[in-house]
Amino acid sequence: MPAFDAPDPGDRAELIRVSGSVQGVGFRASAQYLAVQYGLRGWVANVGRGVVIHACGPAQRLDAFVQALRDDIGPPARVDGLQREPAELLPRGAAFVIAPTDTPLARR
């Protein structure tokens, strides 16, 4: 039997790099809200001129979250681009948090 905090075998994790007008416009709070709505865990942080998100959860919810980032984040934020890459799975039960700007986590 897997440990309580072990990732679920059906989960997927991604680092999502977001470019556009995404700093100083409430984007991180909006991304956190969406991630919680989709039942994801991870973090979001300002880095350089954009935002990095580490999101983990069921693949279908992760895809829906990314689509919502494109379609549902409204003004004044503006998403110009999203780059997705595989990331480390996060333990079950973890929250989705707003990480400090330029967090070392984003350098992985």
Backbone as XML, in Angstrom:
<?xml version="1.0"?>
<chain id="A" units="angstrom">
  <residue number="1" name="MET">
    <atom name="N" x="0.847" y="-1.181" z="0.000"/>
    <atom name="CA" x="0.000" y="0.000" z="0.000"/>
    <atom name="C" x="0.897" y="1.250" z="0.000"/>
  </residue>
  <residue number="2" name="PRO">
    <atom name="N" x="0.640" y="2.224" z="-0.906"/>
    <atom name="CA" x="1.489" y="3.419" z="-0.967"/>
    <atom name="C" x="1.303" y="4.290" z="0.260"/>
  </residue>
  <residue number="3" name="ALA">
    <atom name="N" x="2.323" y="5.050" z="0.567"/>
    <atom name="CA" x="2.250" y="5.996" z="1.678"/>
    <atom name="C" x="1.210" y="7.064" z="1.362"/>
  </residue>
  <residue number="4" name="PHE">
    <atom name="N" x="0.636" y="7.663" z="2.404"/>
    <atom name="CA" x="-0.405" y="8.672" z="2.233"/>
    <atom name="C" x="0.030" y="9.803" z="1.323"/>
  </residue>
  <residue number="5" name="ASP">
    <atom name="N" x="1.290" y="10.218" z="1.446"/>
    <atom name="CA" x="1.707" y="11.392" z="0.689"/>
    <atom name="C" x="2.383" y="11.055" z="-0.641"/>
  </residue>
  <residue number="6" name="ALA">
    <atom name="N" x="2.418" y="9.785" z="-1.020"/>
    <atom name="CA" x="3.018" y="9.414" z="-2.310"/>
    <atom name="C" x="2.152" y="9.942" z="-3.447"/>
  </residue>
  <residue number="7" name="PRO">
    <atom name="N" x="2.776" y="10.380" z="-4.551"/>
    <atom name="CA" x="1.976" y="10.840" z="-5.691"/>
    <atom name="C" x="1.093" y="9.721" z="-6.221"/>
  </residue>
  <residue number="8" name="ASP">
    <atom name="N" x="-0.044" y="10.064" z="-6.742"/>
    <atom name="CA" x="-0.944" y="9.102" z="-7.356"/>
    <atom name="C" x="-0.368" y="8.674" z="-8.695"/>
  </residue>
  <residue number="9" name="PRO">
    <atom name="N" x="-0.449" y="7.389" z="-9.040"/>
    <atom name="CA" x="0.122" y="6.927" z="-10.321"/>
    <atom name="C" x="-0.489" y="7.611" z="-11.546"/>
  </residue>
  <residue number="10" name="GLY">
    <atom name="N" x="-1.717" y="8.117" z="-11.445"/>
    <atom name="CA" x="-2.351" y="8.796" z="-12.568"/>
    <atom name="C" x="-2.020" y="10.272" z="-12.670"/>
  </residue>
  <residue number="11" name="ASP">
    <atom name="N" x="-1.217" y="10.768" z="-11.753"/>
    <atom name="CA" x="-0.883" y="12.191" z="-11.758"/>
    <atom name="C" x="0.204" y="12.522" z="-12.771"/>
  </residue>
  <residue number="12" name="ARG">
    <atom name="N" x="0.212" y="13.782" z="-13.150"/>
    <atom name="CA" x="1.251" y="14.338" z="-14.010"/>
    <atom name="C" x="1.651" y="15.678" z="-13.409"/>
  </residue>
  <residue number="13" name="ALA">
    <atom name="N" x="2.890" y="16.056" z="-13.605"/>
    <atom name="CA" x="3.363" y="17.351" z="-13.114"/>
    <atom name="C" x="4.062" y="18.085" z="-14.244"/>
  </residue>
  <residue number="14" name="GLU">
    <atom name="N" x="3.891" y="19.401" z="-14.247"/>
    <atom name="CA" x="4.510" y="20.231" z="-15.274"/>
    <atom name="C" x="5.011" y="21.540" z="-14.682"/>
  </residue>
  <residue number="15" name="LEU">
    <atom name="N" x="6.092" y="22.030" z="-15.275"/>
    <atom name="CA" x="6.499" y="23.418" z="-15.086"/>
    <atom name="C" x="5.891" y="24.172" z="-16.257"/>
  </residue>
  <residue number="16" name="ILE">
    <atom name="N" x="5.173" y="25.215" z="-15.957"/>
    <atom name="CA" x="4.488" y="26.002" z="-16.983"/>
    <atom name="C" x="5.062" y="27.412" z="-16.914"/>
  </residue>
  <residue number="17" name="ARG">
    <atom name="N" x="5.728" y="27.818" z="-17.967"/>
    <atom name="CA" x="6.327" y="29.154" z="-18.033"/>
    <atom name="C" x="5.362" y="30.050" z="-18.814"/>
  </residue>
  <residue number="18" name="VAL">
    <atom name="N" x="4.960" y="31.129" z="-18.172"/>
    <atom name="CA" x="3.938" y="32.012" z="-18.739"/>
    <atom name="C" x="4.563" y="33.360" z="-19.047"/>
  </residue>
  <residue number="19" name="SER">
    <atom name="N" x="4.353" y="33.826" z="-20.270"/>
    <atom name="CA" x="4.844" y="35.148" z="-20.654"/>
    <atom name="C" x="3.656" y="36.034" z="-21.009"/>
  </residue>
  <residue number="20" name="GLY">
    <atom name="N" x="3.897" y="37.329" z="-20.960"/>
    <atom name="CA" x="2.858" y="38.306" z="-21.259"/>
    <atom name="C" x="2.808" y="39.345" z="-20.160"/>
  </residue>
  <residue number="21" name="SER">
    <atom name="N" x="1.672" y="39.960" z="-20.006"/>
    <atom name="CA" x="1.471" y="40.932" z="-18.941"/>
    <atom name="C" x="0.940" y="40.163" z="-17.732"/>
  </residue>
  <residue number="22" name="VAL">
    <atom name="N" x="1.885" y="39.569" z="-16.971"/>
    <atom name="CA" x="1.497" y="38.657" z="-15.898"/>
    <atom name="C" x="2.107" y="39.031" z="-14.544"/>
  </residue>
  <residue number="23" name="GLN">
    <atom name="N" x="2.764" y="40.158" z="-14.456"/>
    <atom name="CA" x="3.326" y="40.592" z="-13.175"/>
    <atom name="C" x="2.688" y="41.909" z="-12.757"/>
  </residue>
  <residue number="24" name="GLY">
    <atom name="N" x="2.343" y="41.990" z="-11.476"/>
    <atom name="CA" x="1.743" y="43.209" z="-10.944"/>
    <atom name="C" x="0.294" y="43.406" z="-11.339"/>
  </residue>
  <residue number="25" name="VAL">
    <atom name="N" x="-0.354" y="42.329" z="-11.791"/>
    <atom name="CA" x="-1.737" y="42.442" z="-12.265"/>
    <atom name="C" x="-2.652" y="41.386" z="-11.629"/>
  </residue>
  <residue number="26" name="GLY">
    <atom name="N" x="-2.196" y="40.749" z="-10.556"/>
    <atom name="CA" x="-3.011" y="39.746" z="-9.879"/>
    <atom name="C" x="-2.993" y="38.374" z="-10.514"/>
  </residue>
  <residue number="27" name="PHE">
    <atom name="N" x="-2.058" y="38.143" z="-11.431"/>
    <atom name="CA" x="-2.027" y="36.855" z="-12.139"/>
    <atom name="C" x="-1.773" y="35.685" z="-11.191"/>
  </residue>
  <residue number="28" name="ARG">
    <atom name="N" x="-0.823" y="35.838" z="-10.267"/>
    <atom name="CA" x="-0.498" y="34.711" z="-9.383"/>
    <atom name="C" x="-1.705" y="34.308" z="-8.533"/>
  </residue>
  <residue number="29" name="ALA">
    <atom name="N" x="-2.419" y="35.279" z="-8.012"/>
    <atom name="CA" x="-3.616" y="34.961" z="-7.221"/>
    <atom name="C" x="-4.679" y="34.282" z="-8.085"/>
  </residue>
  <residue number="30" name="SER">
    <atom name="N" x="-4.830" y="34.747" z="-9.320"/>
    <atom name="CA" x="-5.797" y="34.124" z="-10.234"/>
    <atom name="C" x="-5.385" y="32.708" z="-10.585"/>
  </residue>
  <residue number="31" name="ALA">
    <atom name="N" x="-4.088" y="32.500" z="-10.817"/>
    <atom name="CA" x="-3.593" y="31.150" z="-11.125"/>
    <atom name="C" x="-3.788" y="30.226" z="-9.926"/>
  </residue>
  <residue number="32" name="GLN">
    <atom name="N" x="-3.530" y="30.739" z="-8.727"/>
    <atom name="CA" x="-3.732" y="29.927" z="-7.524"/>
    <atom name="C" x="-5.208" y="29.550" z="-7.391"/>
  </residue>
  <residue number="33" name="TYR">
    <atom name="N" x="-6.085" y="30.509" z="-7.594"/>
    <atom name="CA" x="-7.522" y="30.247" z="-7.505"/>
    <atom name="C" x="-7.932" y="29.144" z="-8.488"/>
  </residue>
  <residue number="34" name="LEU">
    <atom name="N" x="-7.483" y="29.262" z="-9.736"/>
    <atom name="CA" x="-7.814" y="28.242" z="-10.736"/>
    <atom name="C" x="-7.254" y="26.877" z="-10.345"/>
  </residue>
  <residue number="35" name="ALA">
    <atom name="N" x="-6.010" y="26.852" z="-9.885"/>
    <atom name="CA" x="-5.385" y="25.576" z="-9.512"/>
    <atom name="C" x="-6.168" y="24.889" z="-8.394"/>
  </residue>
  <residue number="36" name="VAL">
    <atom name="N" x="-6.593" y="25.656" z="-7.419"/>
    <atom name="CA" x="-7.382" y="25.088" z="-6.323"/>
    <atom name="C" x="-8.720" y="24.580" z="-6.860"/>
  </residue>
  <residue number="37" name="GLN">
    <atom name="N" x="-9.351" y="25.332" z="-7.767"/>
    <atom name="CA" x="-10.616" y="24.907" z="-8.358"/>
    <atom name="C" x="-10.470" y="23.576" z="-9.101"/>
  </residue>
  <residue number="38" name="TYR">
    <atom name="N" x="-9.311" y="23.361" z="-9.731"/>
    <atom name="CA" x="-9.064" y="22.124" z="-10.475"/>
    <atom name="C" x="-8.441" y="21.032" z="-9.610"/>
  </residue>
  <residue number="39" name="GLY">
    <atom name="N" x="-8.267" y="21.300" z="-8.318"/>
    <atom name="CA" x="-7.751" y="20.284" z="-7.408"/>
    <atom name="C" x="-6.282" y="19.959" z="-7.610"/>
  </residue>
  <residue number="40" name="LEU">
    <atom name="N" x="-5.501" y="20.958" z="-8.018"/>
    <atom name="CA" x="-4.077" y="20.755" z="-8.267"/>
    <atom name="C" x="-3.254" y="21.178" z="-7.056"/>
  </residue>
  <residue number="41" name="ARG">
    <atom name="N" x="-2.030" y="20.723" z="-7.010"/>
    <atom name="CA" x="-1.094" y="21.142" z="-5.970"/>
    <atom name="C" x="0.152" y="21.684" z="-6.643"/>
  </residue>
  <residue number="42" name="GLY">
    <atom name="N" x="0.890" y="22.535" z="-5.919"/>
    <atom name="CA" x="2.107" y="23.106" z="-6.493"/>
    <atom name="C" x="2.309" y="24.539" z="-6.051"/>
  </residue>
  <residue number="43" name="TRP">
    <atom name="N" x="2.826" y="25.357" z="-6.964"/>
    <atom name="CA" x="3.122" y="26.755" z="-6.639"/>
    <atom name="C" x="3.165" y="27.596" z="-7.910"/>
  </residue>
  <residue number="44" name="VAL">
    <atom name="N" x="3.102" y="28.913" z="-7.707"/>
    <atom name="CA" x="3.228" y="29.888" z="-8.790"/>
    <atom name="C" x="4.135" y="31.001" z="-8.282"/>
  </residue>
  <residue number="45" name="ALA">
    <atom name="N" x="5.041" y="31.493" z="-9.145"/>
    <atom name="CA" x="5.987" y="32.533" z="-8.730"/>
    <atom name="C" x="6.341" y="33.445" z="-9.894"/>
  </residue>
  <residue number="46" name="ASN">
    <atom name="N" x="6.584" y="34.716" z="-9.585"/>
    <atom name="CA" x="7.163" y="35.637" z="-10.559"/>
    <atom name="C" x="8.636" y="35.295" z="-10.721"/>
  </residue>
  <residue number="47" name="VAL">
    <atom name="N" x="9.091" y="35.257" z="-11.954"/>
    <atom name="CA" x="10.517" y="35.042" z="-12.241"/>
    <atom name="C" x="10.881" y="35.865" z="-13.463"/>
  </residue>
  <residue number="48" name="GLY">
    <atom name="N" x="11.985" y="36.584" z="-13.383"/>
    <atom name="CA" x="12.392" y="37.385" z="-14.534"/>
    <atom name="C" x="11.256" y="38.255" z="-15.016"/>
  </residue>
  <residue number="49" name="ARG">
    <atom name="N" x="10.883" y="38.084" z="-16.282"/>
    <atom name="CA" x="9.797" y="38.879" z="-16.859"/>
    <atom name="C" x="8.495" y="38.108" z="-16.981"/>
  </residue>
  <residue number="50" name="GLY">
    <atom name="N" x="8.428" y="36.933" z="-16.370"/>
    <atom name="CA" x="7.220" y="36.128" z="-16.492"/>
    <atom name="C" x="6.860" y="35.454" z="-15.185"/>
  </residue>
  <residue number="51" name="VAL">
    <atom name="N" x="6.135" y="34.373" z="-15.326"/>
    <atom name="CA" x="5.671" y="33.586" z="-14.189"/>
    <atom name="C" x="5.981" y="32.128" z="-14.478"/>
  </residue>
  <residue number="52" name="VAL">
    <atom name="N" x="6.345" y="31.392" z="-13.427"/>
    <atom name="CA" x="6.514" y="29.944" z="-13.529"/>
    <atom name="C" x="5.532" y="29.294" z="-12.575"/>
  </residue>
  <residue number="53" name="ILE">
    <atom name="N" x="4.894" y="28.241" z="-13.068"/>
    <atom name="CA" x="3.936" y="27.468" z="-12.278"/>
    <atom name="C" x="4.416" y="26.024" z="-12.249"/>
  </residue>
  <residue number="54" name="HIS">
    <atom name="N" x="4.465" y="25.422" z="-11.076"/>
    <atom name="CA" x="4.692" y="23.983" z="-10.942"/>
    <atom name="C" x="3.360" y="23.424" z="-10.483"/>
  </residue>
  <residue number="55" name="ALA">
    <atom name="N" x="2.685" y="22.698" z="-11.372"/>
    <atom name="CA" x="1.358" y="22.169" z="-11.070"/>
    <atom name="C" x="1.374" y="20.657" z="-11.190"/>
  </residue>
  <residue number="56" name="CYS">
    <atom name="N" x="0.648" y="20.001" z="-10.292"/>
    <atom name="CA" x="0.619" y="18.549" z="-10.254"/>
    <atom name="C" x="-0.794" y="18.082" z="-9.914"/>
  </residue>
  <residue number="57" name="GLY">
    <atom name="N" x="-1.223" y="17.046" z="-10.611"/>
    <atom name="CA" x="-2.535" y="16.461" z="-10.356"/>
    <atom name="C" x="-2.926" y="15.567" z="-11.515"/>
  </residue>
  <residue number="58" name="PRO">
    <atom name="N" x="-4.176" y="15.122" z="-11.537"/>
    <atom name="CA" x="-4.639" y="14.283" z="-12.637"/>
    <atom name="C" x="-4.440" y="14.980" z="-13.990"/>
  </residue>
  <residue number="59" name="ALA">
    <atom name="N" x="-3.996" y="14.223" z="-14.973"/>
    <atom name="CA" x="-3.641" y="14.782" z="-16.280"/>
    <atom name="C" x="-4.777" y="15.603" z="-16.888"/>
  </residue>
  <residue number="60" name="GLN">
    <atom name="N" x="-6.005" y="15.125" z="-16.816"/>
    <atom name="CA" x="-7.136" y="15.835" z="-17.418"/>
    <atom name="C" x="-7.355" y="17.188" z="-16.727"/>
  </residue>
  <residue number="61" name="ARG">
    <atom name="N" x="-7.197" y="17.229" z="-15.406"/>
    <atom name="CA" x="-7.365" y="18.491" z="-14.677"/>
    <atom name="C" x="-6.224" y="19.457" z="-14.986"/>
  </residue>
  <residue number="62" name="LEU">
    <atom name="N" x="-5.029" y="18.921" z="-15.138"/>
    <atom name="CA" x="-3.880" y="19.763" z="-15.469"/>
    <atom name="C" x="-4.078" y="20.411" z="-16.836"/>
  </residue>
  <residue number="63" name="ASP">
    <atom name="N" x="-4.538" y="19.625" z="-17.805"/>
    <atom name="CA" x="-4.811" y="20.182" z="-19.136"/>
    <atom name="C" x="-5.904" y="21.247" z="-19.082"/>
  </residue>
  <residue number="64" name="ALA">
    <atom name="N" x="-6.951" y="20.995" z="-18.297"/>
    <atom name="CA" x="-8.041" y="21.971" z="-18.172"/>
    <atom name="C" x="-7.543" y="23.257" z="-17.500"/>
  </residue>
  <residue number="65" name="PHE">
    <atom name="N" x="-6.658" y="23.120" z="-16.519"/>
    <atom name="CA" x="-6.069" y="24.275" z="-15.843"/>
    <atom name="C" x="-5.286" y="25.135" z="-16.835"/>
  </residue>
  <residue number="66" name="VAL">
    <atom name="N" x="-4.468" y="24.499" z="-17.660"/>
    <atom name="CA" x="-3.674" y="25.247" z="-18.638"/>
    <atom name="C" x="-4.596" y="25.951" z="-19.635"/>
  </residue>
  <residue number="67" name="GLN">
    <atom name="N" x="-5.654" y="25.285" z="-20.047"/>
    <atom name="CA" x="-6.607" y="25.926" z="-20.959"/>
    <atom name="C" x="-7.265" y="27.131" z="-20.277"/>
  </residue>
  <residue number="68" name="ALA">
    <atom name="N" x="-7.587" y="26.990" z="-18.992"/>
    <atom name="CA" x="-8.196" y="28.104" z="-18.256"/>
    <atom name="C" x="-7.214" y="29.270" z="-18.111"/>
  </residue>
  <residue number="69" name="LEU">
    <atom name="N" x="-5.925" y="28.975" z="-17.958"/>
    <atom name="CA" x="-4.937" y="30.058" z="-17.911"/>
    <atom name="C" x="-4.978" y="30.863" z="-19.202"/>
  </residue>
  <residue number="70" name="ARG">
    <atom name="N" x="-5.161" y="30.175" z="-20.325"/>
    <atom name="CA" x="-5.223" y="30.849" z="-21.629"/>
    <atom name="C" x="-6.523" y="31.629" z="-21.792"/>
  </residue>
  <residue number="71" name="ASP">
    <atom name="N" x="-7.641" y="31.010" z="-21.376"/>
    <atom name="CA" x="-8.959" y="31.540" z="-21.719"/>
    <atom name="C" x="-9.641" y="32.377" z="-20.635"/>
  </residue>
  <residue number="72" name="ASP">
    <atom name="N" x="-9.340" y="32.100" z="-19.367"/>
    <atom name="CA" x="-10.141" y="32.681" z="-18.292"/>
    <atom name="C" x="-9.439" y="33.744" z="-17.464"/>
  </residue>
  <residue number="73" name="ILE">
    <atom name="N" x="-8.143" y="33.956" z="-17.678"/>
    <atom name="CA" x="-7.450" y="35.028" z="-16.962"/>
    <atom name="C" x="-7.718" y="36.307" z="-17.749"/>
  </residue>
  <residue number="74" name="GLY">
    <atom name="N" x="-8.464" y="37.185" z="-17.133"/>
    <atom name="CA" x="-8.857" y="38.388" z="-17.855"/>
    <atom name="C" x="-8.015" y="39.593" z="-17.494"/>
  </residue>
  <residue number="75" name="PRO">
    <atom name="N" x="-8.352" y="40.715" z="-18.124"/>
    <atom name="CA" x="-7.630" y="41.952" z="-17.866"/>
    <atom name="C" x="-7.600" y="42.258" z="-16.375"/>
  </residue>
  <residue number="76" name="PRO">
    <atom name="N" x="-6.550" y="42.879" z="-15.926"/>
    <atom name="CA" x="-5.479" y="43.448" z="-16.730"/>
    <atom name="C" x="-4.394" y="42.451" z="-17.135"/>
  </residue>
  <residue number="77" name="ALA">
    <atom name="N" x="-4.448" y="41.207" z="-16.646"/>
    <atom name="CA" x="-3.450" y="40.220" z="-17.060"/>
    <atom name="C" x="-3.669" y="39.830" z="-18.518"/>
  </residue>
  <residue number="78" name="ARG">
    <atom name="N" x="-2.563" y="39.445" z="-19.174"/>
    <atom name="CA" x="-2.641" y="38.987" z="-20.564"/>
    <atom name="C" x="-1.581" y="37.910" z="-20.758"/>
  </residue>
  <residue number="79" name="VAL">
    <atom name="N" x="-2.015" y="36.719" z="-21.164"/>
    <atom name="CA" x="-1.100" y="35.608" z="-21.421"/>
    <atom name="C" x="-0.750" y="35.611" z="-22.903"/>
  </residue>
  <residue number="80" name="ASP">
    <atom name="N" x="0.544" y="35.809" z="-23.205"/>
    <atom name="CA" x="1.005" y="35.777" z="-24.594"/>
    <atom name="C" x="1.554" y="34.407" z="-24.985"/>
  </residue>
  <residue number="81" name="GLY">
    <atom name="N" x="2.090" y="33.692" z="-24.010"/>
    <atom name="CA" x="2.666" y="32.388" z="-24.325"/>
    <atom name="C" x="2.745" y="31.489" z="-23.113"/>
  </residue>
  <residue number="82" name="LEU">
    <atom name="N" x="2.660" y="30.179" z="-23.369"/>
    <atom name="CA" x="2.788" y="29.168" z="-22.330"/>
    <atom name="C" x="3.741" y="28.094" z="-22.835"/>
  </residue>
  <residue number="83" name="GLN">
    <atom name="N" x="4.718" y="27.764" z="-22.038"/>
    <atom name="CA" x="5.624" y="26.660" z="-22.364"/>
    <atom name="C" x="5.476" y="25.626" z="-21.266"/>
  </residue>
  <residue number="84" name="ARG">
    <atom name="N" x="5.246" y="24.380" z="-21.667"/>
    <atom name="CA" x="5.026" y="23.300" z="-20.709"/>
    <atom name="C" x="6.157" y="22.285" z="-20.820"/>
  </residue>
  <residue number="85" name="GLU">
    <atom name="N" x="6.624" y="21.825" z="-19.646"/>
    <atom name="CA" x="7.638" y="20.772" z="-19.627"/>
    <atom name="C" x="7.380" y="19.875" z="-18.425"/>
  </residue>
  <residue number="86" name="PRO">
    <atom name="N" x="7.730" y="18.605" z="-18.537"/>
    <atom name="CA" x="7.524" y="17.680" z="-17.416"/>
    <atom name="C" x="8.280" y="18.159" z="-16.176"/>
  </residue>
  <residue number="87" name="ALA">
    <atom name="N" x="7.701" y="17.873" z="-15.015"/>
    <atom name="CA" x="8.306" y="18.274" z="-13.746"/>
    <atom name="C" x="8.158" y="17.133" z="-12.742"/>
  </residue>
  <residue number="88" name="GLU">
    <atom name="N" x="8.774" y="17.331" z="-11.603"/>
    <atom name="CA" x="8.730" y="16.347" z="-10.523"/>
    <atom name="C" x="7.321" y="16.278" z="-9.933"/>
  </residue>
  <residue number="89" name="LEU">
    <atom name="N" x="6.850" y="15.049" z="-9.718"/>
    <atom name="CA" x="5.555" y="14.868" z="-9.063"/>
    <atom name="C" x="5.634" y="15.360" z="-7.624"/>
  </residue>
  <residue number="90" name="LEU">
    <atom name="N" x="4.547" y="15.916" z="-7.143"/>
    <atom name="CA" x="4.476" y="16.431" z="-5.777"/>
    <atom name="C" x="3.609" y="15.493" z="-4.934"/>
  </residue>
  <residue number="91" name="PRO">
    <atom name="N" x="3.869" y="15.422" z="-3.641"/>
    <atom name="CA" x="3.101" y="14.518" z="-2.783"/>
    <atom name="C" x="1.630" y="14.891" z="-2.721"/>
  </residue>
  <residue number="92" name="ARG">
    <atom name="N" x="0.775" y="13.880" z="-2.574"/>
    <atom name="CA" x="-0.651" y="14.143" z="-2.352"/>
    <atom name="C" x="-0.801" y="14.920" z="-1.060"/>
  </residue>
  <residue number="93" name="GLY">
    <atom name="N" x="-1.802" y="15.744" z="-1.000"/>
    <atom name="CA" x="-2.063" y="16.512" z="0.204"/>
    <atom name="C" x="-1.356" y="17.858" z="0.235"/>
  </residue>
  <residue number="94" name="ALA">
    <atom name="N" x="-0.436" y="18.086" z="-0.704"/>
    <atom name="CA" x="0.247" y="19.381" z="-0.756"/>
    <atom name="C" x="-0.743" y="20.443" z="-1.233"/>
  </residue>
  <residue number="95" name="ALA">
    <atom name="N" x="-0.527" y="21.662" z="-0.819"/>
    <atom name="CA" x="-1.379" y="22.787" z="-1.215"/>
    <atom name="C" x="-0.871" y="23.380" z="-2.526"/>
  </residue>
  <residue number="96" name="PHE">
    <atom name="N" x="-1.577" y="24.365" z="-3.047"/>
    <atom name="CA" x="-1.107" y="25.177" z="-4.161"/>
    <atom name="C" x="-0.886" y="26.566" z="-3.599"/>
  </residue>
  <residue number="97" name="VAL">
    <atom name="N" x="0.371" y="27.034" z="-3.637"/>
    <atom name="CA" x="0.735" y="28.270" z="-2.956"/>
    <atom name="C" x="1.352" y="29.290" z="-3.912"/>
  </residue>
  <residue number="98" name="ILE">
    <atom name="N" x="1.346" y="30.529" z="-3.478"/>
    <atom name="CA" x="2.073" y="31.585" z="-4.178"/>
    <atom name="C" x="3.461" y="31.627" z="-3.553"/>
  </residue>
  <residue number="99" name="ALA">
    <atom name="N" x="4.464" y="31.310" z="-4.345"/>
    <atom name="CA" x="5.848" y="31.289" z="-3.861"/>
    <atom name="C" x="6.456" y="32.679" z="-3.989"/>
  </residue>
  <residue number="100" name="PRO">
    <atom name="N" x="7.518" y="32.940" z="-3.234"/>
    <atom name="CA" x="8.177" y="34.250" z="-3.320"/>
    <atom name="C" x="8.708" y="34.510" z="-4.731"/>
  </residue>
  <residue number="101" name="THR">
    <atom name="N" x="8.769" y="35.769" z="-5.110"/>
    <atom name="CA" x="9.342" y="36.162" z="-6.395"/>
    <atom name="C" x="10.738" y="35.607" z="-6.526"/>
  </residue>
  <residue number="102" name="ASP">
    <atom name="N" x="11.061" y="35.129" z="-7.728"/>
    <atom name="CA" x="12.367" y="34.547" z="-8.046"/>
    <atom name="C" x="12.737" y="33.408" z="-7.117"/>
  </residue>
  <residue number="103" name="THR">
    <atom name="N" x="11.764" y="32.615" z="-6.712"/>
    <atom name="CA" x="12.002" y="31.464" z="-5.850"/>
    <atom name="C" x="13.046" y="30.527" z="-6.459"/>
  </residue>
  <residue number="104" name="PRO">
    <atom name="N" x="13.928" y="29.982" z="-5.667"/>
    <atom name="CA" x="14.899" y="29.011" z="-6.184"/>
    <atom name="C" x="14.213" y="27.771" z="-6.772"/>
  </residue>
  <residue number="105" name="LEU">
    <atom name="N" x="12.974" y="27.497" z="-6.379"/>
    <atom name="CA" x="12.244" y="26.355" z="-6.914"/>
    <atom name="C" x="12.126" y="26.427" z="-8.432"/>
  </residue>
  <residue number="106" name="ALA">
    <atom name="N" x="12.025" y="27.621" z="-8.986"/>
    <atom name="CA" x="11.819" y="27.806" z="-10.420"/>
    <atom name="C" x="13.078" y="27.521" z="-11.237"/>
  </residue>
  <residue number="107" name="ARG">
    <atom name="N" x="14.208" y="27.373" z="-10.596"/>
    <atom name="CA" x="15.448" y="27.134" z="-11.318"/>
    <atom name="C" x="15.706" y="25.667" z="-11.613"/>
  </residue>
  <residue number="108" name="ARG">
    <atom name="N" x="14.825" y="24.804" z="-11.171"/>
    <atom name="CA" x="14.999" y="23.365" z="-11.405"/>
    <atom name="C" x="14.942" y="23.034" z="-12.861"/>
  </residue>
</chain>
